[in-house]
Amino acid sequence: MNLLPLIVAKRRGEALSAAAIDAFVAAVSDGSAPDYQISALLMAIVFQGMTEAETTALTRAMAASGEQHDWSTLPRPTVDKHSTGGVGDKLSLVLAPLVACLGAAVPMLSGRGLGFTGGTLDKLESVPGLATRLDTARFRRLVETLGCAFIGQSEGIAPADRRLYALRDVTGTVESLPLIVSSILSKKIAAGPSALVIDLKVGRGAFMPDLEAARALGAALRHTAGAFGRRCEVVYTRMDAPLGRAVGNRPELLEAIQLLRGQGPATLRELVLALAVPMLRLARGGDPNALAAECDAALDDGRALARFAEVLAAQGGRMDVTRDDAGLPAPAATETLRAAADGVLPAPDARAVGELCVALGAGRARAEDAVDPAAGIVFLEDWGASVRAGQAIARVEASDASRAARCAEALAPLLTPDPVAAPASAPLLGVEDERGFRALGRLSELLGGMGR
Ligand code: URA
């Protein structure tokens, strides 16, 4: 297909018709449009933007470019969570079984990490034997019987997005609101949940550096999801420092298991509830404080952990959640980092930690790179803790000793103790729901403000 008329129209600032957008996406999917014309159109969209109607049409066409799931016959409501990506973000591993054991179904579609941000699929694949390429029948059976299953974004789901994203990545056209909205939502619309909670990360380790830009994206996501009849809430969460104490695939999986045991860092648990409560509220309705109490109980009495173990075993994973190391293969080398002085442990920069993890082998610089499942960094104290010179503050885990030592050396300046404590920052920044945007910092404010 010749995209020239569409390129010229968009360059002039004209809105494209739904039929033109359908033809464009068809030409992306069937390979009949050349990369240079697709890229030129993408660049014109970056400069001229798209109307709401165009964004909806693009999302619809991209979702329809591959297989689409329909869960309407399922006896329980479906809901998913999407995170815009960060460092140490293992929340999906906890949320899916937690929400599933409280009566909603979570057909979770997960991605791989790229650059300094991690991906849920890579974390899951640190479990030996675990299959994330499930055929549709098996995926559906697991969601029907266990309430959740983890699959990767297969060839089948929104294939047009894969070609478009690969071109955006190399042509400087990622940063466009309609392109981001259609990319995120086409995959979620195709995966079929009736409700969606977006964890929109904001800060130095996120692709949205400030709340103002994030709010524009959040509002556009909510609006476009609504055009498909999907209820959607956006929770804005801080991503300046890594989430929790573990970064890397195996380390994060182990921290997720701790959370599912009712343990783990308090701020991570707060984030789990800040996302689980809106998920359950959209799926089932109910008083937010009562839903939070249900989440607390399922984490503390082992139901969420049991469901996680069941789902992973059903997907072929071999692990033992009763053990602290879950029986997963241990890293070949570790290096302990010790505090350089007495003082207060600072919150390290999330992006810098993410980049160190890529160098360690835990992440990938290019999409085709393999990851080392056991590599990562485990912080041994919370940010803001008082530490003494010589005290162990972090452990680097890697496949060889020299890589681990190089990483520990590069990590040291990020963890130089401060003489005085910096004020702790709240994990939440705001929420966008049917009442619009509200700024808030803590879970208690979220619970207090919901449903009133
Ligand atoms: N995540 C996506 O899936 N697509 C984008 O365009 C940006 C973030």
XYZ file of C-alpha atoms and ligand atoms in Angstrom:
460
model
C 0.000 0.000 0.000
C 1.177 3.539 -0.741
C 0.915 5.601 2.478
C 1.918 8.881 0.791
C -1.573 10.507 0.876
C -1.860 9.690 4.606
C 1.620 11.052 5.325
C 0.884 14.319 3.510
C -2.535 14.700 5.167
C -1.117 14.143 8.627
C 1.865 16.409 7.940
C -0.668 19.171 7.146
C -2.408 18.518 10.461
C -5.518 16.843 9.059
C -7.353 14.122 10.960
C -7.262 10.673 9.341
C -10.534 8.809 8.878
C -11.117 5.459 10.630
C -11.039 3.794 7.186
C -7.615 5.339 6.427
C -6.298 4.206 9.822
C -7.642 0.678 9.236
C -5.886 0.583 5.857
C -2.633 1.849 7.449
C -2.669 -0.829 10.173
C -3.557 -3.538 7.616
C -0.549 -2.466 5.542
C 1.681 -2.565 8.646
C 0.469 -6.088 9.473
C 0.623 -7.624 6.001
C 4.017 -6.057 5.220
C 2.743 -4.135 2.185
C 3.841 -0.742 3.580
C 7.587 -0.044 3.547
C 9.390 0.908 6.770
C 10.295 4.380 5.430
C 6.662 5.331 4.804
C 5.477 3.943 8.144
C 8.261 5.878 9.868
C 7.355 9.103 8.037
C 3.731 8.754 9.091
C 4.756 8.055 12.683
C 6.895 11.204 12.684
C 3.995 13.261 11.288
C 1.804 11.886 14.124
C 4.470 12.857 16.683
C 4.372 16.483 15.434
C 0.672 16.856 14.611
C -0.891 14.555 17.203
C -4.179 12.715 16.814
C -7.733 13.488 17.842
C -9.474 11.257 20.386
C -11.412 9.634 17.546
C -8.198 8.900 15.632
C -6.525 7.460 18.761
C -9.521 5.198 19.360
C -9.554 4.091 15.716
C -5.819 3.338 15.812
C -6.199 1.354 19.046
C -9.124 -0.600 17.601
C -7.287 -1.431 14.372
C -4.126 -2.503 16.235
C -6.106 -4.688 18.672
C -7.891 -6.291 15.718
C -4.587 -7.012 13.946
C -4.302 -10.316 15.856
C -6.197 -12.683 18.126
C -8.672 -11.167 20.576
C -9.868 -12.826 23.770
C -13.439 -12.656 24.977
C -13.974 -13.578 28.637
C -17.653 -12.702 28.785
C -18.655 -16.334 29.450
C -16.370 -16.582 32.488
C -18.354 -16.784 35.747
C -16.151 -14.141 37.393
C -15.183 -10.596 36.398
C -11.872 -10.032 34.641
C -9.333 -7.341 35.438
C -5.696 -6.713 34.554
C -2.983 -4.345 35.664
C -0.498 -2.606 33.404
C 2.644 -0.913 34.634
C 4.463 1.583 32.457
C 7.707 0.040 33.653
C 10.304 0.661 36.285
C 13.167 -0.785 38.276
C 12.471 -3.512 40.843
C 8.773 -3.631 39.881
C 7.693 -7.139 40.850
C 4.135 -6.117 41.743
C 2.403 -8.112 38.970
C 3.747 -11.359 40.434
C 1.931 -10.567 43.674
C -1.179 -8.862 42.314
C -2.312 -11.558 39.881
C -2.600 -14.428 42.426
C -3.821 -12.081 45.174
C -6.680 -10.674 43.108
C -7.408 -14.137 41.641
C -7.854 -15.705 45.060
C -10.311 -12.918 45.963
C -12.794 -13.713 43.230
C -11.646 -11.851 40.111
C -9.917 -13.374 37.096
C -6.626 -11.941 35.857
C -5.604 -12.959 32.334
C -2.176 -11.391 32.717
C -0.295 -10.450 29.598
C 3.318 -9.646 30.444
C 6.288 -8.207 28.621
C 10.046 -8.539 28.685
C 12.425 -5.965 30.097
C 14.277 -3.617 27.809
C 16.998 -1.137 28.732
C 17.059 -0.209 32.404
C 13.492 -1.427 33.088
C 12.651 -5.025 33.943
C 9.803 -7.215 32.647
C 7.508 -9.654 34.442
C 8.092 -12.355 31.828
C 11.849 -12.424 32.498
C 11.225 -12.656 36.252
C 8.864 -15.608 35.773
C 11.348 -17.348 33.506
C 13.871 -17.549 36.334
C 11.702 -20.505 37.459
C 13.016 -23.652 35.716
C 10.488 -25.310 33.428
C 7.983 -22.446 33.451
C 6.186 -22.000 30.115
C 4.898 -18.530 29.265
C 4.061 -19.361 25.633
C 0.752 -21.042 26.304
C -1.659 -21.913 23.536
C -4.987 -20.134 23.745
C -6.906 -23.183 25.016
C -4.460 -23.758 27.903
C -4.344 -20.059 28.797
C -8.144 -19.951 28.950
C -8.347 -23.176 30.998
C -5.921 -21.793 33.593
C -7.756 -18.474 33.885
C -11.054 -20.369 34.202
C -9.865 -22.824 36.853
C -7.231 -20.870 38.833
C -8.327 -17.301 38.154
C -5.022 -16.279 36.626
C -2.295 -17.235 34.208
C 0.812 -15.461 33.021
C 1.498 -15.317 29.304
C 3.897 -13.346 27.209
C 2.739 -10.988 24.560
C 2.585 -13.763 21.933
C 2.984 -13.380 18.215
C -0.783 -13.500 18.141
C -1.688 -10.447 20.268
C -1.685 -7.058 18.475
C 1.093 -7.989 15.991
C 0.826 -4.534 14.378
C 2.137 -3.024 17.615
C 5.282 -5.141 17.412
C 6.241 -3.752 13.986
C 5.214 -0.205 14.880
C 7.042 -0.243 18.217
C 10.245 -1.587 16.634
C 10.164 1.300 14.136
C 9.287 3.896 16.800
C 12.214 2.697 18.855
C 14.747 3.485 16.106
C 13.131 6.607 14.602
C 12.688 8.807 17.677
C 8.907 8.402 17.614
C 8.208 6.695 20.943
C 7.226 9.939 22.718
C 3.791 10.593 21.305
C 0.672 10.397 23.439
C -1.641 8.788 20.819
C 1.069 6.299 19.820
C 1.745 5.335 23.443
C -1.970 5.060 24.272
C -2.748 2.909 21.224
C 0.307 0.723 21.830
C -0.531 0.019 25.481
C -4.278 -0.329 25.074
C -4.353 -2.347 21.841
C -2.607 -5.210 23.674
C -4.870 -4.921 26.719
C -8.052 -4.638 24.649
C -6.985 -7.736 22.677
C -6.231 -9.667 25.903
C -9.830 -8.938 26.843
C -10.168 -7.989 30.536
C -13.248 -5.886 31.237
C -11.377 -3.591 33.636
C -7.845 -2.270 33.808
C -5.717 -0.569 36.445
C -2.744 1.327 35.100
C 0.260 1.796 37.361
C 1.704 4.920 35.795
C 5.225 5.297 37.054
C 6.615 8.806 37.428
C 10.177 9.852 38.156
C 13.828 9.424 37.276
C 13.494 5.673 36.658
C 10.303 5.946 34.575
C 9.612 7.006 31.029
C 7.342 9.765 32.401
C 9.710 12.017 34.374
C 7.090 14.386 35.821
C 3.530 14.210 37.056
C 2.193 16.765 34.570
C 3.230 14.694 31.533
C 2.076 11.507 33.288
C -1.362 13.008 34.003
C -1.888 13.784 30.315
C -1.066 10.152 29.488
C -3.213 8.821 32.350
C -6.246 10.855 31.293
C -5.837 9.770 27.642
C -5.527 6.092 28.652
C -8.647 6.274 30.802
C -10.607 8.064 28.121
C -9.608 5.651 25.328
C -10.192 2.545 27.484
C -13.660 3.961 28.193
C -14.348 4.178 24.446
C -14.022 0.348 24.419
C -16.331 -0.039 27.422
C -13.401 -0.975 29.680
C -13.429 0.542 33.134
C -10.010 1.956 33.875
C -8.299 3.638 36.815
C -4.841 5.121 36.849
C -2.654 5.073 39.951
C 0.393 7.360 39.703
C 3.312 5.881 41.651
C 6.780 7.193 42.375
C 9.718 5.658 40.494
C 12.797 7.579 41.620
C 14.425 4.726 43.568
C 14.075 0.962 42.910
C 10.911 -0.637 44.306
C 11.715 -2.787 47.304
C 15.078 -4.295 48.064
C 15.642 -6.574 45.058
C 16.441 -5.784 41.425
C 17.027 -8.580 38.893
C 14.933 -11.547 37.857
C 15.531 -14.245 40.486
C 16.041 -11.689 43.297
C 12.728 -10.017 42.435
C 10.867 -13.306 42.205
C 12.128 -14.173 45.693
C 11.022 -10.767 47.022
C 7.579 -11.298 45.440
C 7.342 -14.629 47.300
C 8.219 -12.799 50.540
C 5.364 -10.370 49.903
C 3.028 -13.278 49.182
C 4.058 -14.735 52.542
C 2.883 -11.523 54.204
C 6.470 -10.313 54.675
C 8.740 -7.967 52.718
C 9.196 -4.182 52.779
C 6.217 -2.185 54.082
C 6.300 0.289 51.173
C 6.007 -2.562 48.671
C 3.017 -3.978 50.520
C 1.473 -0.494 50.475
C 1.882 -0.399 46.679
C 0.420 -3.899 46.313
C -2.714 -2.777 48.161
C -2.838 0.563 46.310
C -3.212 -1.425 43.064
C -5.099 -4.511 44.313
C -7.921 -2.478 45.870
C -8.762 -0.563 42.645
C -8.486 -3.852 40.696
C -10.984 -5.542 43.012
C -13.208 -2.483 43.184
C -13.444 -2.292 39.380
C -13.986 -6.051 39.110
C -16.320 -6.752 42.022
C -17.252 -3.430 43.612
C -17.223 -2.984 47.382
C -15.946 -0.731 50.101
C -12.221 0.046 49.649
C -11.375 -0.473 53.313
C -13.134 -3.859 53.331
C -11.289 -4.836 50.116
C -7.971 -3.783 51.679
C -8.751 -5.956 54.721
C -9.492 -8.913 52.390
C -6.110 -8.366 50.678
C -4.311 -8.197 54.024
C -5.934 -11.467 55.121
C -5.106 -13.311 51.866
C -1.456 -12.194 52.087
C -1.139 -13.033 55.789
C -2.880 -16.430 55.785
C -0.999 -17.827 52.756
C -3.928 -17.989 50.278
C -2.255 -15.670 47.762
C 1.024 -17.600 48.008
C -0.758 -20.942 47.563
C -2.494 -19.608 44.434
C 0.818 -18.320 43.028
C 2.437 -21.738 43.581
C -0.530 -23.493 41.952
C -0.486 -21.246 38.869
C 3.262 -21.557 38.361
C 3.149 -25.345 38.820
C 0.297 -25.536 36.282
C 2.535 -23.638 33.843
C 5.303 -26.213 34.372
C 7.430 -24.231 36.863
C 9.545 -26.189 39.332
C 10.029 -24.332 42.606
C 9.330 -24.701 46.304
C 7.774 -21.581 47.812
C 8.283 -22.906 51.355
C 12.036 -22.381 50.971
C 13.633 -18.925 51.226
C 15.481 -19.540 47.948
C 12.349 -21.207 46.431
C 14.729 -23.966 45.286
C 15.841 -21.788 42.355
C 19.385 -22.156 40.986
C 21.700 -19.916 43.025
C 23.989 -17.290 41.449
C 27.540 -18.519 40.830
C 29.156 -15.466 42.449
C 28.218 -12.854 45.047
C 29.946 -9.677 46.190
C 29.006 -7.809 49.355
C 29.091 -4.004 49.394
C 29.848 -2.405 52.762
C 29.032 1.129 53.960
C 31.890 3.566 53.366
C 31.062 5.597 56.495
C 28.592 5.995 59.360
C 25.429 7.732 58.194
C 22.026 7.363 56.592
C 21.560 5.115 53.550
C 20.373 7.252 50.593
C 17.748 6.091 48.085
C 19.780 5.130 44.990
C 18.782 6.444 41.582
C 16.481 3.873 39.949
C 17.779 4.396 36.417
C 21.426 4.062 37.512
C 20.635 0.833 39.392
C 18.693 -0.473 36.368
C 21.626 0.272 34.082
C 24.039 -1.513 36.443
C 21.733 -4.537 36.325
C 21.802 -4.503 32.517
C 25.627 -4.497 32.641
C 25.455 -7.380 35.116
C 23.396 -9.445 32.647
C 20.067 -9.129 34.481
C 18.557 -6.907 31.767
C 18.949 -6.437 28.048
C 20.380 -3.564 26.039
C 18.737 -4.895 22.833
C 15.488 -6.817 22.468
C 17.286 -9.948 21.181
C 19.742 -10.182 24.145
C 19.445 -13.103 26.589
C 19.183 -12.367 30.322
C 20.977 -14.052 33.205
C 18.104 -15.129 35.497
C 20.210 -15.256 38.674
C 21.928 -11.851 38.299
C 20.846 -8.824 40.307
C 21.294 -6.589 43.323
C 19.785 -7.153 46.768
C 19.784 -4.146 49.119
C 20.226 -5.278 52.697
C 18.843 -2.163 54.430
C 15.968 0.234 53.709
C 16.706 3.693 52.331
C 16.871 6.076 55.276
C 18.279 3.433 57.679
C 21.212 4.414 59.897
C 24.265 2.343 59.021
C 27.783 1.995 60.439
C 31.012 2.074 58.430
C 31.802 -1.478 57.267
C 28.227 -2.734 57.629
C 26.966 -4.896 54.731
C 24.461 -2.785 52.749
C 24.033 -4.604 49.420
C 24.772 -7.958 47.791
C 25.526 -8.235 44.090
C 24.662 -11.616 42.537
C 26.141 -12.607 39.174
C 27.373 -15.414 36.982
C 31.043 -14.589 37.600
C 33.058 -12.953 40.350
C 34.673 -10.207 38.262
C 31.295 -8.969 36.955
C 29.943 -8.946 40.513
C 32.987 -7.001 41.780
C 32.747 -4.414 38.958
C 29.065 -3.887 39.708
C 29.674 -3.492 43.461
C 32.376 -0.911 42.732
C 30.028 1.078 40.466
C 27.180 0.771 42.992
C 29.223 2.158 45.912
C 28.886 5.893 44.999
C 25.101 5.496 44.763
C 24.997 4.210 48.337
C 27.442 6.524 50.095
C 25.845 7.167 53.503
C 24.644 10.755 54.051
C 25.368 12.605 57.283
C 21.687 13.546 57.645
C 18.473 11.797 56.653
C 16.593 13.090 53.593
C 12.818 13.321 54.081
C 11.163 10.043 53.045
C 8.960 10.351 49.964
C 5.481 8.834 49.838
C 5.070 5.955 47.331
C 1.931 7.324 45.654
C 1.453 10.545 43.693
C -2.190 10.446 42.761
C -5.096 8.600 41.265
C -7.331 9.200 38.261
C -10.775 7.632 38.431
C -14.372 8.506 37.620
C -14.004 11.657 39.733
C -10.946 12.892 37.840
C -7.463 13.393 39.261
C -6.642 13.551 42.980
C -3.167 14.072 44.372
C -2.357 11.724 47.249
C 0.675 10.137 48.817
C -0.302 7.222 51.044
C -2.586 4.198 50.823
C -4.730 5.540 53.681
C -5.602 8.611 51.564
C -6.454 6.365 48.612
C -8.750 4.213 50.746
C -10.299 7.251 52.406
C -10.998 8.899 49.067
C -12.403 5.904 47.223
C -16.073 5.256 46.914
C -17.128 8.372 48.814
N 4.631 0.719 26.584
C 4.088 0.203 25.455
O 3.634 -0.930 25.406
N 4.075 1.000 24.356
C 4.549 2.267 24.352
O 4.472 2.929 23.343
C 5.113 2.774 25.532
C 5.132 1.981 26.648
